[in-house]
JSON list of C-alpha atoms in Angstrom, two decimals:
[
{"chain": "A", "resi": 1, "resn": "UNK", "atom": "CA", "xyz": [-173.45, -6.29, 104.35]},
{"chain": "A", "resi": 2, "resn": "UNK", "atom": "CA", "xyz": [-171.59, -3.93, 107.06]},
{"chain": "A", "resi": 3, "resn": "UNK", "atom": "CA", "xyz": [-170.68, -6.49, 109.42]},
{"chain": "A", "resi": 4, "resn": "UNK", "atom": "CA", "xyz": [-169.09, -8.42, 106.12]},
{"chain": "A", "resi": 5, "resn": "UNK", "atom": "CA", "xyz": [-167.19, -5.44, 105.22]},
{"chain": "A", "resi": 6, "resn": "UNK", "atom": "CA", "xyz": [-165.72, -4.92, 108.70]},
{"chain": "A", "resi": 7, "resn": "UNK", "atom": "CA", "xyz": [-164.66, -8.74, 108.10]},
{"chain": "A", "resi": 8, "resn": "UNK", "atom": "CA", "xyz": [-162.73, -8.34, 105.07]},
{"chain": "A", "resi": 9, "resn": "UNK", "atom": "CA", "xyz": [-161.30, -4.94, 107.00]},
{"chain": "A", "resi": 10, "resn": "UNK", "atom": "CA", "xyz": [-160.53, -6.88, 109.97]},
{"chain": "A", "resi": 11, "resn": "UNK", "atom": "CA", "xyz": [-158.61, -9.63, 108.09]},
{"chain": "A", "resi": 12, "resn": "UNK", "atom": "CA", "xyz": [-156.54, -7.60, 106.23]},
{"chain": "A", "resi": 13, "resn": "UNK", "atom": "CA", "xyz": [-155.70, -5.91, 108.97]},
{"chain": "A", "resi": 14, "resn": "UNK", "atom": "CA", "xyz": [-154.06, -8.75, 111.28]},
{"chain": "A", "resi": 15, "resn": "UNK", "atom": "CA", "xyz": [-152.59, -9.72, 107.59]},
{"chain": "A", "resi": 16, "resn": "UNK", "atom": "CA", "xyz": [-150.78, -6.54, 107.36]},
{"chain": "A", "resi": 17, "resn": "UNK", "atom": "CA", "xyz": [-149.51, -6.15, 110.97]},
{"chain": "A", "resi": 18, "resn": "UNK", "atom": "CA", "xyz": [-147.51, -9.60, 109.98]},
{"chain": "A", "resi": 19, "resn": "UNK", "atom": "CA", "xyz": [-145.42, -7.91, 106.67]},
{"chain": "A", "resi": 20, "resn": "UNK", "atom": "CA", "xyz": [-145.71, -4.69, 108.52]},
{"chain": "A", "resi": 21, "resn": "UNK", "atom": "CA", "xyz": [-143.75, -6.63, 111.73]},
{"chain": "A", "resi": 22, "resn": "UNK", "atom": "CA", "xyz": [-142.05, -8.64, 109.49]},
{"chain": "A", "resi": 23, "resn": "UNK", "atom": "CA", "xyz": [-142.48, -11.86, 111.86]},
{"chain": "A", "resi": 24, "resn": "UNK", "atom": "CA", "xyz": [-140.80, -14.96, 111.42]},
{"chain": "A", "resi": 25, "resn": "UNK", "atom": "CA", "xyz": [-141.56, -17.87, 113.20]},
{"chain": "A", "resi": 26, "resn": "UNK", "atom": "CA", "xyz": [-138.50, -19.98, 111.40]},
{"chain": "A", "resi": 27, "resn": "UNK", "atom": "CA", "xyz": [-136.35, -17.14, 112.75]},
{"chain": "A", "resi": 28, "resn": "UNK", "atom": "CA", "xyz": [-137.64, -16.87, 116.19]},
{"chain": "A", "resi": 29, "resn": "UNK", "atom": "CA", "xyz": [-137.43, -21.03, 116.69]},
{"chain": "A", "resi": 30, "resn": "UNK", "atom": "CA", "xyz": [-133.44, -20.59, 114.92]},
{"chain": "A", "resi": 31, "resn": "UNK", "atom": "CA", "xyz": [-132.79, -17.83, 118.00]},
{"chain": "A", "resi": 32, "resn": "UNK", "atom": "CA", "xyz": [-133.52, -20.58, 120.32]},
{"chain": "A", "resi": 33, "resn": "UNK", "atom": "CA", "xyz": [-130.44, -22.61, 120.34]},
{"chain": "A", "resi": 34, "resn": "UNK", "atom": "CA", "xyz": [-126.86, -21.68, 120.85]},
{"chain": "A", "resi": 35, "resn": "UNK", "atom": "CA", "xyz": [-124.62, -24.19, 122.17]},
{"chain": "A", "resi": 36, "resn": "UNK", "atom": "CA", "xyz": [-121.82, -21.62, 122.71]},
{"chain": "A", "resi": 37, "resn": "UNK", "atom": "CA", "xyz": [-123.97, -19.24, 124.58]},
{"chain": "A", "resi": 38, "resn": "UNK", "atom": "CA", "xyz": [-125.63, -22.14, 126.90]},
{"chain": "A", "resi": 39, "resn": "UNK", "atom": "CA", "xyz": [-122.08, -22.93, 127.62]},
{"chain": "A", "resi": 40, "resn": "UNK", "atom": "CA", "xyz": [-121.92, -19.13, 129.10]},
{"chain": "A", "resi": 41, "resn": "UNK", "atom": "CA", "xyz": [-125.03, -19.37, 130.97]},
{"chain": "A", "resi": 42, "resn": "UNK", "atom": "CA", "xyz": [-124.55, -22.63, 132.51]},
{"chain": "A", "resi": 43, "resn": "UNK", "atom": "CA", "xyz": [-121.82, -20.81, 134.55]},
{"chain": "A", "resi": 44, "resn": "UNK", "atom": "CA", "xyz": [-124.22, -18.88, 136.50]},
{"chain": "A", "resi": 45, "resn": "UNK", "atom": "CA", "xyz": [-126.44, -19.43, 139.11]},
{"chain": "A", "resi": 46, "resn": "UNK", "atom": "CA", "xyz": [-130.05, -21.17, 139.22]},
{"chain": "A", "resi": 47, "resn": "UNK", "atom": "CA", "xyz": [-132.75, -19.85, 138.02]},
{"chain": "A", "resi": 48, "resn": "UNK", "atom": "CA", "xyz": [-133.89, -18.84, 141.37]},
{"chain": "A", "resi": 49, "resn": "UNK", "atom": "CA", "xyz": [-131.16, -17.49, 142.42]},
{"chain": "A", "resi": 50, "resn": "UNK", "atom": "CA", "xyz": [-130.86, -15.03, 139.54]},
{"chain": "A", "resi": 51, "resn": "UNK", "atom": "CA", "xyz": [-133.94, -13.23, 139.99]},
{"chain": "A", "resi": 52, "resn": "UNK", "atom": "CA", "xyz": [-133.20, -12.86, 144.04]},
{"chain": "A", "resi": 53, "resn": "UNK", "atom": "CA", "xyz": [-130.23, -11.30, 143.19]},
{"chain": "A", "resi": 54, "resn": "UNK", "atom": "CA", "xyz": [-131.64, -9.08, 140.27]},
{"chain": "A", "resi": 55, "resn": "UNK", "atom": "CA", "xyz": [-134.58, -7.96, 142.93]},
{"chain": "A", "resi": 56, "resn": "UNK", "atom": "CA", "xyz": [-132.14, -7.12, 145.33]},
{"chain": "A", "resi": 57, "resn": "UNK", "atom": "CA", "xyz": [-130.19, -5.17, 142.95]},
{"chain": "A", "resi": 58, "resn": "UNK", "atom": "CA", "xyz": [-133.71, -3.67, 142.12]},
{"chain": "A", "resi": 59, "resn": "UNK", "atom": "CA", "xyz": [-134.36, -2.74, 145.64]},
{"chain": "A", "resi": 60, "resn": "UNK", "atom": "CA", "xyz": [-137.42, -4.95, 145.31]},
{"chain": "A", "resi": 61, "resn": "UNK", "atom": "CA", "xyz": [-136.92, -8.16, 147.30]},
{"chain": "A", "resi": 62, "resn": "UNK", "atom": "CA", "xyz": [-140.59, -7.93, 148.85]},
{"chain": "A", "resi": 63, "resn": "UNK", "atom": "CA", "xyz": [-141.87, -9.93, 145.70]},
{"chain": "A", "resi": 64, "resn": "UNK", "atom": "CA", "xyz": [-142.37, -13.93, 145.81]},
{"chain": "A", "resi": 65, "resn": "UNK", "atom": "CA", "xyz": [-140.39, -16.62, 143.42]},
{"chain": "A", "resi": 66, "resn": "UNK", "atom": "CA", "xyz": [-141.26, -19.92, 142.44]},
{"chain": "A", "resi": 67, "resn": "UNK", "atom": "CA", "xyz": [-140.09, -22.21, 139.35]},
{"chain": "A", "resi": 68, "resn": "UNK", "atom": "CA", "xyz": [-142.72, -23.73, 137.83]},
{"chain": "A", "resi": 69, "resn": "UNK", "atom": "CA", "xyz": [-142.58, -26.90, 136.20]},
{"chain": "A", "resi": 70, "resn": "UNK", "atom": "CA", "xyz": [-143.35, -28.30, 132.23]},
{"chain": "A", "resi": 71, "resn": "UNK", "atom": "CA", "xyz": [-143.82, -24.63, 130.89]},
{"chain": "A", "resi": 72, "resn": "UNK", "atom": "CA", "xyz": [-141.68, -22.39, 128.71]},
{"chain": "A", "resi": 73, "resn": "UNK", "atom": "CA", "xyz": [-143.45, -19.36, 129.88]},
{"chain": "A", "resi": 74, "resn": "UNK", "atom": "CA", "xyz": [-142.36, -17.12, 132.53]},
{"chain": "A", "resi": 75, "resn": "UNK", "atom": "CA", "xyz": [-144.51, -14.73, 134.04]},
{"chain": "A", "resi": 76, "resn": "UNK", "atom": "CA", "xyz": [-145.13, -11.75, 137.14]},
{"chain": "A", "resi": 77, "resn": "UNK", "atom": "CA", "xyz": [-148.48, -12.31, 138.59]},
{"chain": "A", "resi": 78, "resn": "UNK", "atom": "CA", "xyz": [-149.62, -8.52, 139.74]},
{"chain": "A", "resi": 79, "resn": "UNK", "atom": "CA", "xyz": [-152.17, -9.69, 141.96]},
{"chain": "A", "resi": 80, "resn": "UNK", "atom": "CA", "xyz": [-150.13, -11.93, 143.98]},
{"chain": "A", "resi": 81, "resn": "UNK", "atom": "CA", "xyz": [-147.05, -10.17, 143.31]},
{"chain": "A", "resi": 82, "resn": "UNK", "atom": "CA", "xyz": [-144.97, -13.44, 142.44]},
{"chain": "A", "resi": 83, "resn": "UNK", "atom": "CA", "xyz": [-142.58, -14.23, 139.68]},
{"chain": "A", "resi": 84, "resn": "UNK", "atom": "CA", "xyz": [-143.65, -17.47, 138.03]},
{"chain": "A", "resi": 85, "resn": "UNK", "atom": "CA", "xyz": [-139.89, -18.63, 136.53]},
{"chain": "A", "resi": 86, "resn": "UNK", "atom": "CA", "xyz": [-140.05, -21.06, 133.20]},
{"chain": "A", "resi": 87, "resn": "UNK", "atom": "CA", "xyz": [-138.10, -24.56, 133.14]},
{"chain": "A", "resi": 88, "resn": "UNK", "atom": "CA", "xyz": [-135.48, -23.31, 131.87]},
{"chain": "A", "resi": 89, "resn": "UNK", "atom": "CA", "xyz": [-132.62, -25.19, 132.20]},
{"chain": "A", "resi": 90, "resn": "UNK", "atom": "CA", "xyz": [-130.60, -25.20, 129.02]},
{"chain": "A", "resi": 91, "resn": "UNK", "atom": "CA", "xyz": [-132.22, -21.29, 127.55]},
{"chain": "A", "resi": 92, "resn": "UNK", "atom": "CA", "xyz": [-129.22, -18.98, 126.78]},
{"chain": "A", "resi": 93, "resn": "UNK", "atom": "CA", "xyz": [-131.74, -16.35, 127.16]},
{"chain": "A", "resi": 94, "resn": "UNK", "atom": "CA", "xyz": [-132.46, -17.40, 130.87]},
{"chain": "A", "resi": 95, "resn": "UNK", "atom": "CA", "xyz": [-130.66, -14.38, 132.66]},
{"chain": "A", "resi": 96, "resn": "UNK", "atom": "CA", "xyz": [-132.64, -11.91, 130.26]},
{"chain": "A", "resi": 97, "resn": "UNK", "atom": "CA", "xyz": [-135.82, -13.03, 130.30]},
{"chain": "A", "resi": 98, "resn": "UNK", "atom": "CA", "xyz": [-135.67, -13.55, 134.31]},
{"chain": "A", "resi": 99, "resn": "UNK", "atom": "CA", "xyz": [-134.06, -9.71, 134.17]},
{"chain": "A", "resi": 100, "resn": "UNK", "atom": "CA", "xyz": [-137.71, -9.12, 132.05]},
{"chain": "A", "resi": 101, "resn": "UNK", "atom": "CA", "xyz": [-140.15, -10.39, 135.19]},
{"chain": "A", "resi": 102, "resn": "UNK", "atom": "CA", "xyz": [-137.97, -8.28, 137.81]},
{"chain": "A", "resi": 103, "resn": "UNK", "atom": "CA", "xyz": [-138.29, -5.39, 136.16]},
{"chain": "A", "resi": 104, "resn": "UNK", "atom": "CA", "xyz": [-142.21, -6.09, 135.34]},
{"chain": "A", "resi": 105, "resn": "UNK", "atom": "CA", "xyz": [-142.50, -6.25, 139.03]},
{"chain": "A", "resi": 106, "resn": "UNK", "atom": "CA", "xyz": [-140.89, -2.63, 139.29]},
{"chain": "A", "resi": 107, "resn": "UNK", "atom": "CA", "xyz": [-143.64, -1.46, 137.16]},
{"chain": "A", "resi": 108, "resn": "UNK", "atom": "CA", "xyz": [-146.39, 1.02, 138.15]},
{"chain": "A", "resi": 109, "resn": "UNK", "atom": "CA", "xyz": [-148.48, -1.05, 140.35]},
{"chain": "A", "resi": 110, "resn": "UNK", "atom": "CA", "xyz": [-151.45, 0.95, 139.58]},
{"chain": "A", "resi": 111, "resn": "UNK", "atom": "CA", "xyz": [-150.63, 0.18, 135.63]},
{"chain": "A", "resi": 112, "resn": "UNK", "atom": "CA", "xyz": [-150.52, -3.47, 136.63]},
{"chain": "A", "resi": 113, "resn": "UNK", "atom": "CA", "xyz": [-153.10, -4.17, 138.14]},
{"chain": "A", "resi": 114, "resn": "UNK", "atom": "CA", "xyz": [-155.60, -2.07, 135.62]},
{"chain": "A", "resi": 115, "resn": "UNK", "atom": "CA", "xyz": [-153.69, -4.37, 133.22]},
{"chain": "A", "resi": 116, "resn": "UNK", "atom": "CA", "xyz": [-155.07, -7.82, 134.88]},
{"chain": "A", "resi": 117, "resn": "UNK", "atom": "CA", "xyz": [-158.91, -6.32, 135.63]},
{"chain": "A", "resi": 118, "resn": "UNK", "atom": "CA", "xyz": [-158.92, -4.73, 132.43]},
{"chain": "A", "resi": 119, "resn": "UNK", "atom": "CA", "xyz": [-157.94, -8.36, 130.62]},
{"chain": "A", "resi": 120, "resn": "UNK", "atom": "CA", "xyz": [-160.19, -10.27, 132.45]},
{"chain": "A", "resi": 121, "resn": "UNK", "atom": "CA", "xyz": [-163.50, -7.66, 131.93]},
{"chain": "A", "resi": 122, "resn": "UNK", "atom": "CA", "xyz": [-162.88, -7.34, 128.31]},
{"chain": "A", "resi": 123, "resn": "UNK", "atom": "CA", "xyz": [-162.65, -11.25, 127.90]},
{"chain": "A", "resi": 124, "resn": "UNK", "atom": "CA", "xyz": [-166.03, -11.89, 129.93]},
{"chain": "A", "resi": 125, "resn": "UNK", "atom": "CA", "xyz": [-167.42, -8.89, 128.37]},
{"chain": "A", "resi": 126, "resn": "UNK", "atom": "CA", "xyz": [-166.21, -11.02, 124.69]},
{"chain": "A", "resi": 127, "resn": "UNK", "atom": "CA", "xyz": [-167.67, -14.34, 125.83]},
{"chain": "A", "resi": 128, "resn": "UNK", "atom": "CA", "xyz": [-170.90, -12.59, 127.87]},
{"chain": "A", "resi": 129, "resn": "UNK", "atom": "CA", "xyz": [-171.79, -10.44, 124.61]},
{"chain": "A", "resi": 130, "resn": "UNK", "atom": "CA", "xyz": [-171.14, -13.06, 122.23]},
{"chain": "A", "resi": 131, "resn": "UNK", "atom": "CA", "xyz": [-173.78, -15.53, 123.88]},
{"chain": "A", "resi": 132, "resn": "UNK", "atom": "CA", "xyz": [-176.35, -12.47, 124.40]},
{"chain": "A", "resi": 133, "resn": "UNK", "atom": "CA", "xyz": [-175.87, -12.27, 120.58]},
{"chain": "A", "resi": 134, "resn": "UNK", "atom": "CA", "xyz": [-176.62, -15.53, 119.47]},
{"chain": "A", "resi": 135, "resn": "UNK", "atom": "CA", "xyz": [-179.26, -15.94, 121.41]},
{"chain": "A", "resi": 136, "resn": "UNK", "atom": "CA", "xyz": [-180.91, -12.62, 120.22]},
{"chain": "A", "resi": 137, "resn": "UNK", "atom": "CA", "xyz": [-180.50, -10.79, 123.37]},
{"chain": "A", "resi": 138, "resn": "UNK", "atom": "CA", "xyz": [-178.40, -8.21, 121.99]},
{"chain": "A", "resi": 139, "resn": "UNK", "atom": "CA", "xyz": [-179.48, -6.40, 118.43]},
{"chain": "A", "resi": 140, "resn": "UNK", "atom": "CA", "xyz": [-176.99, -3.45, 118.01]},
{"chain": "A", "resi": 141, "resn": "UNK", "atom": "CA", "xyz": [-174.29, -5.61, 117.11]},
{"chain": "A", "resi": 142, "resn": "UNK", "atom": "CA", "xyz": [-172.13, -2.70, 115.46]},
{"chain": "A", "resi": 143, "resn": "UNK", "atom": "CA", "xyz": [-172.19, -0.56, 119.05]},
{"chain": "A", "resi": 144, "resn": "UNK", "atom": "CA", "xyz": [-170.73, -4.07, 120.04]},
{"chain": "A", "resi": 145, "resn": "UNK", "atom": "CA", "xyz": [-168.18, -3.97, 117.56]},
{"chain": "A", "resi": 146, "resn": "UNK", "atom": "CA", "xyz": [-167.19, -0.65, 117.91]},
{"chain": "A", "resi": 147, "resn": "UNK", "atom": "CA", "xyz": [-167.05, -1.52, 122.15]},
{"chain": "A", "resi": 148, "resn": "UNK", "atom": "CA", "xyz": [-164.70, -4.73, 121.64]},
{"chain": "A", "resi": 149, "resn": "UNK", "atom": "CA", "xyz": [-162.61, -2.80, 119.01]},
{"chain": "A", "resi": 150, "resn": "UNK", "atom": "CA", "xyz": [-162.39, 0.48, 122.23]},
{"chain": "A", "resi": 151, "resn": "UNK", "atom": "CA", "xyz": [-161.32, -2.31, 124.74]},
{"chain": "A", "resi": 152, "resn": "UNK", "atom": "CA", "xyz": [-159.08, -3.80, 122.67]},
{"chain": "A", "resi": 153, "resn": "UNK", "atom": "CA", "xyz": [-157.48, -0.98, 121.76]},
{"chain": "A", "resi": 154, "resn": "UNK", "atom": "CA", "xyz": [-156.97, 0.00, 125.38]},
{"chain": "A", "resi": 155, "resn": "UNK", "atom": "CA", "xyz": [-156.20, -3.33, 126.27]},
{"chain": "A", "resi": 156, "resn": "UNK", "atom": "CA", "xyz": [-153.16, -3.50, 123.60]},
{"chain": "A", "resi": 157, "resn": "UNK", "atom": "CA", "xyz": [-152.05, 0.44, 124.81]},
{"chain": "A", "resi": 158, "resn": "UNK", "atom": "CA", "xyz": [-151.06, -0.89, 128.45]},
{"chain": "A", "resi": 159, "resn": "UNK", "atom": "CA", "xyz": [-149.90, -3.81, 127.70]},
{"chain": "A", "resi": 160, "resn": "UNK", "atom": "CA", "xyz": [-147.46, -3.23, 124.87]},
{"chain": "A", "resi": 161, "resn": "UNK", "atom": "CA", "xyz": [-145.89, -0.15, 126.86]},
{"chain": "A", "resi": 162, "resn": "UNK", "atom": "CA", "xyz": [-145.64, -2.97, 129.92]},
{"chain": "A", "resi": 163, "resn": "UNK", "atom": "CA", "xyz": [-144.18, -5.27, 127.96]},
{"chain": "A", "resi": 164, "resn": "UNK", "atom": "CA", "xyz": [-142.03, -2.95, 125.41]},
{"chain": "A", "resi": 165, "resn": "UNK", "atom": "CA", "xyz": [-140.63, -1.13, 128.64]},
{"chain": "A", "resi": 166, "resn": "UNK", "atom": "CA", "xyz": [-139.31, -4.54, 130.40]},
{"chain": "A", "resi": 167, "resn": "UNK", "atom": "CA", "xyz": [-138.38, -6.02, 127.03]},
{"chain": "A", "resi": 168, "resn": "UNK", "atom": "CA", "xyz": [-136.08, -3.19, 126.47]},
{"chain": "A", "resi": 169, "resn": "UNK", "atom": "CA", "xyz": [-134.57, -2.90, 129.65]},
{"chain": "A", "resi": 170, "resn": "UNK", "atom": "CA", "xyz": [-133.90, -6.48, 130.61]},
{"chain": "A", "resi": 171, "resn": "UNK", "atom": "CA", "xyz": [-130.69, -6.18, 128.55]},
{"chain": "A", "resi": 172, "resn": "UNK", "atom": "CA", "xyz": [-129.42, -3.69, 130.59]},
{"chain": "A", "resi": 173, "resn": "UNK", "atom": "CA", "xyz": [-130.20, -5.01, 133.64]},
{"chain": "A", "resi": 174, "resn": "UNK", "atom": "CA", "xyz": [-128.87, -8.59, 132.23]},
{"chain": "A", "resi": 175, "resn": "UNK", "atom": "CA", "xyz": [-125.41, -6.86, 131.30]},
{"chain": "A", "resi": 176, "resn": "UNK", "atom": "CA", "xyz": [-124.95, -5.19, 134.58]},
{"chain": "A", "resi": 177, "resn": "UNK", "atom": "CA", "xyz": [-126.29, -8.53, 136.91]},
{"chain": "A", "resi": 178, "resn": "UNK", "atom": "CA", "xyz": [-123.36, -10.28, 134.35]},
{"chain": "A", "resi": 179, "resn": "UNK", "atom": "CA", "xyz": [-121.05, -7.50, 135.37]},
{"chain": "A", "resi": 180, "resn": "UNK", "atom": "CA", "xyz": [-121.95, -7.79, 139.25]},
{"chain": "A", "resi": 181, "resn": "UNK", "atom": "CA", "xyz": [-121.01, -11.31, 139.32]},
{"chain": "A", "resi": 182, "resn": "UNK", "atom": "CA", "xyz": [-117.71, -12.10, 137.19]},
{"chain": "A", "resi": 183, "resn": "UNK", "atom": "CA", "xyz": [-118.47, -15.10, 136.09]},
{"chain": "A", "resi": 184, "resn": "UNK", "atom": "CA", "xyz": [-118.20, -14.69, 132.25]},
{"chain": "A", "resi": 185, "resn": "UNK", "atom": "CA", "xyz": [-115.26, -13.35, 130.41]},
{"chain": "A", "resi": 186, "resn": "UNK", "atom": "CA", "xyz": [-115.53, -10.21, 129.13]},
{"chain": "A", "resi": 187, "resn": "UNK", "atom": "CA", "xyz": [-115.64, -11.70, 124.99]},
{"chain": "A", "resi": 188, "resn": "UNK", "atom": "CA", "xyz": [-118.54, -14.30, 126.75]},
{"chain": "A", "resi": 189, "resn": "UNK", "atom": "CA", "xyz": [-120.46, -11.42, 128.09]},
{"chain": "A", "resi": 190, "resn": "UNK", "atom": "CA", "xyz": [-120.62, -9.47, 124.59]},
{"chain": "A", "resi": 191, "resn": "UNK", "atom": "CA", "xyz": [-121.38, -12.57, 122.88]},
{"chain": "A", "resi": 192, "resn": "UNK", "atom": "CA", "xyz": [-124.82, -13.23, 124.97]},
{"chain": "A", "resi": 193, "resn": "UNK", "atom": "CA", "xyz": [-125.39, -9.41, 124.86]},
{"chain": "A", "resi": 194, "resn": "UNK", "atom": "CA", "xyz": [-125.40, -9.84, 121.12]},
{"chain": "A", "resi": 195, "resn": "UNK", "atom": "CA", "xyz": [-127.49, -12.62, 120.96]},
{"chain": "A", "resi": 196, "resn": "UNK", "atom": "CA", "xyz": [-129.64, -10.86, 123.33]},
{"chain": "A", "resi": 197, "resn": "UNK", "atom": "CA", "xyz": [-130.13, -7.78, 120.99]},
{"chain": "A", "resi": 198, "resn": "UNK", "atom": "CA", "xyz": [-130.81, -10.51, 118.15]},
{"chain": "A", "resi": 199, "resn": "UNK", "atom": "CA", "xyz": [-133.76, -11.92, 120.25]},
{"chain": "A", "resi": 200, "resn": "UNK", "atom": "CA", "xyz": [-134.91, -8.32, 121.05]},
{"chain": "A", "resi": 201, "resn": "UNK", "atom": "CA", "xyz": [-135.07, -7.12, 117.54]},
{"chain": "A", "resi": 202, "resn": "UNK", "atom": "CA", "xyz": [-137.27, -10.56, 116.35]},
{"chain": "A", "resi": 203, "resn": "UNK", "atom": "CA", "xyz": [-139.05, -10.63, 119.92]},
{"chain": "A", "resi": 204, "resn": "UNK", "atom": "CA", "xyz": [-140.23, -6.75, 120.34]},
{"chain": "A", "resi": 205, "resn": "UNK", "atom": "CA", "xyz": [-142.26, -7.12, 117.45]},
{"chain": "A", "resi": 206, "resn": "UNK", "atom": "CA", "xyz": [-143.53, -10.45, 117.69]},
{"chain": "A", "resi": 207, "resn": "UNK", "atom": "CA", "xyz": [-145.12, -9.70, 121.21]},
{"chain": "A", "resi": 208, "resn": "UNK", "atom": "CA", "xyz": [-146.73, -6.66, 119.40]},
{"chain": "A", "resi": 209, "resn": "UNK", "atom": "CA", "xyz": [-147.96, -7.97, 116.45]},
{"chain": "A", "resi": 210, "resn": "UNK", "atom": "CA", "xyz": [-149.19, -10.70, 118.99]},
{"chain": "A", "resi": 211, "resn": "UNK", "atom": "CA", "xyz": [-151.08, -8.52, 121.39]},
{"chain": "A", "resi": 212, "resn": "UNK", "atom": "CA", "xyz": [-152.65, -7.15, 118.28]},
{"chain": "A", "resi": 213, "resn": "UNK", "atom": "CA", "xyz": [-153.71, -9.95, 116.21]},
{"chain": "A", "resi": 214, "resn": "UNK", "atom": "CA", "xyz": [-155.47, -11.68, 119.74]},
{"chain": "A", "resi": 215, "resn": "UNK", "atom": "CA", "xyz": [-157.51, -8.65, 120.33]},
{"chain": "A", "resi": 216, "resn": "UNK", "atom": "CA", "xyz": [-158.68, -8.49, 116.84]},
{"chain": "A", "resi": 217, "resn": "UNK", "atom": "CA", "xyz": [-158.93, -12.35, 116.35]},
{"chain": "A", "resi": 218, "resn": "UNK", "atom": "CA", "xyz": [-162.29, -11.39, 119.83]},
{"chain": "A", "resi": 219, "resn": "UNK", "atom": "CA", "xyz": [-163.85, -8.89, 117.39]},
{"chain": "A", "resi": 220, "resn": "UNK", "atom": "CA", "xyz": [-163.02, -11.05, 114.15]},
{"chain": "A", "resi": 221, "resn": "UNK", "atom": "CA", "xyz": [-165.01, -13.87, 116.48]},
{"chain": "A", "resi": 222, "resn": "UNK", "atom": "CA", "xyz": [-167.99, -11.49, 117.14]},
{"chain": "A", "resi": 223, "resn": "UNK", "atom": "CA", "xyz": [-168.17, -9.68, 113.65]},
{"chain": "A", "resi": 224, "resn": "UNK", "atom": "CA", "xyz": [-168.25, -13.11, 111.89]},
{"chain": "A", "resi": 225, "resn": "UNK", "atom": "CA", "xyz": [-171.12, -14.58, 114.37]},
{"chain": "A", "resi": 226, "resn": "UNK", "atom": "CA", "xyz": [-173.32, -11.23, 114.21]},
{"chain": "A", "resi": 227, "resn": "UNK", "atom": "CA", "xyz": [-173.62, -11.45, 110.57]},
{"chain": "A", "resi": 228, "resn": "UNK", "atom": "CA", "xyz": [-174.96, -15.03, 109.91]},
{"chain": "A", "resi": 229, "resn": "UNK", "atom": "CA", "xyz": [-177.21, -14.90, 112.94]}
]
């Protein structure tokens, strides 16, 4: 009966984060295109190139680039310090969200790395203390509970001041990379700045509300197979 209460809880929970976060998906895929702004973008340099130049603005050209192929997600890999660039080819958004990876790999190095051990010991500790509990193992299923809520909730802390910090930032180091090289007009500059801000204020909370909902979705998992074993 307590693990099926903590259920409900648990549902409603991720449920509210999306009216709290307002998130719209339909919004988010609209933000996407923007013919006039890849017209802007396409006047600046490859992908590449941009985030050498933003890391040597940054004073931080020790870190290694590479564009990977057939995936929309860009990345900075702390443990190998390297800046994994999206195909990205025709996304108006490509000088911000390269600015966002730079600046994650100005971050605390300390905070990044306890980022990527932390991740990867609360997801074996998920998947190690789910199979101990369906196979009987483990009995105190609400300490369990109460463990994968503690790690998720530290888990979420770092992470969404990591991401919130180089999410908010990339803007401004967008606008003044923009400003270094002269390529844009000054009207053209404004108008991907604006766009920018659009895709901040439906992205910032998005990535929350994401971070969120994944850590609860693990406990969700574990609640909903300790109460019908």
């Amino acid at each position: 009966m307590e693990n099926i209460i903590y259920i409900i809880l648990l549902i409603l929970t991720i449920i509210l984060f999306k009216f709290v976060f307002k998130i719209n998906l339909k919004k988010a895929k609209y933000l996407r295109q923007n013919k006039e702004a890849e017209k802007i973008t396409d006047k600046f340099p490859e992908n590449v190139e941009i985030a050498k130049e933003m890391l040597t603005m940054l004073e931080n050209d020790g870190v290694k680039i590479e564009e990977a192929k057939d995936t929309e997600t860009s990345l900075y890999i702390a443990i190998t310090n390297k800046i994994s660039i999206a195909d990205m080819k025709n996304n108006y958004a490509r000088i911000q969200t390269i600015a966002h990876e730079c600046l994650h790999s100005c971050q605390d190095r300390i905070l990044l790395l306890f980022n990527f051990i932390f991740s990867n010991i609360n997801m074996i500790y998920f998947l190690v203390i789910t199979i101990l509990t369906l196979f009987k193992v483990v009995n105190n299923q609400i300490l369990q509970i109460a463990i994968l809520m503690l790690f998720t909730l530290i888990q979420f802390a770092v992470r969404s001041f990591l991401e919130i910090d180089a999410m908010t930032r990339a803007k401004f180091l967008a606008k003044e990379y923009m400003e270094k090289k002269k390529l844009c007009s000054e009207e053209e500059k404004e108008l991907l700045l604006k766009e920018y801000d659009k895709i901040n204020k439906v992205g910032i909370p998005f990535v929350v509300d994401n971070l969120l909902t994944n850590g609860l979705i693990r406990v969700l998992i574990y609640t909903v197979i300790s109460a019908f074993i």
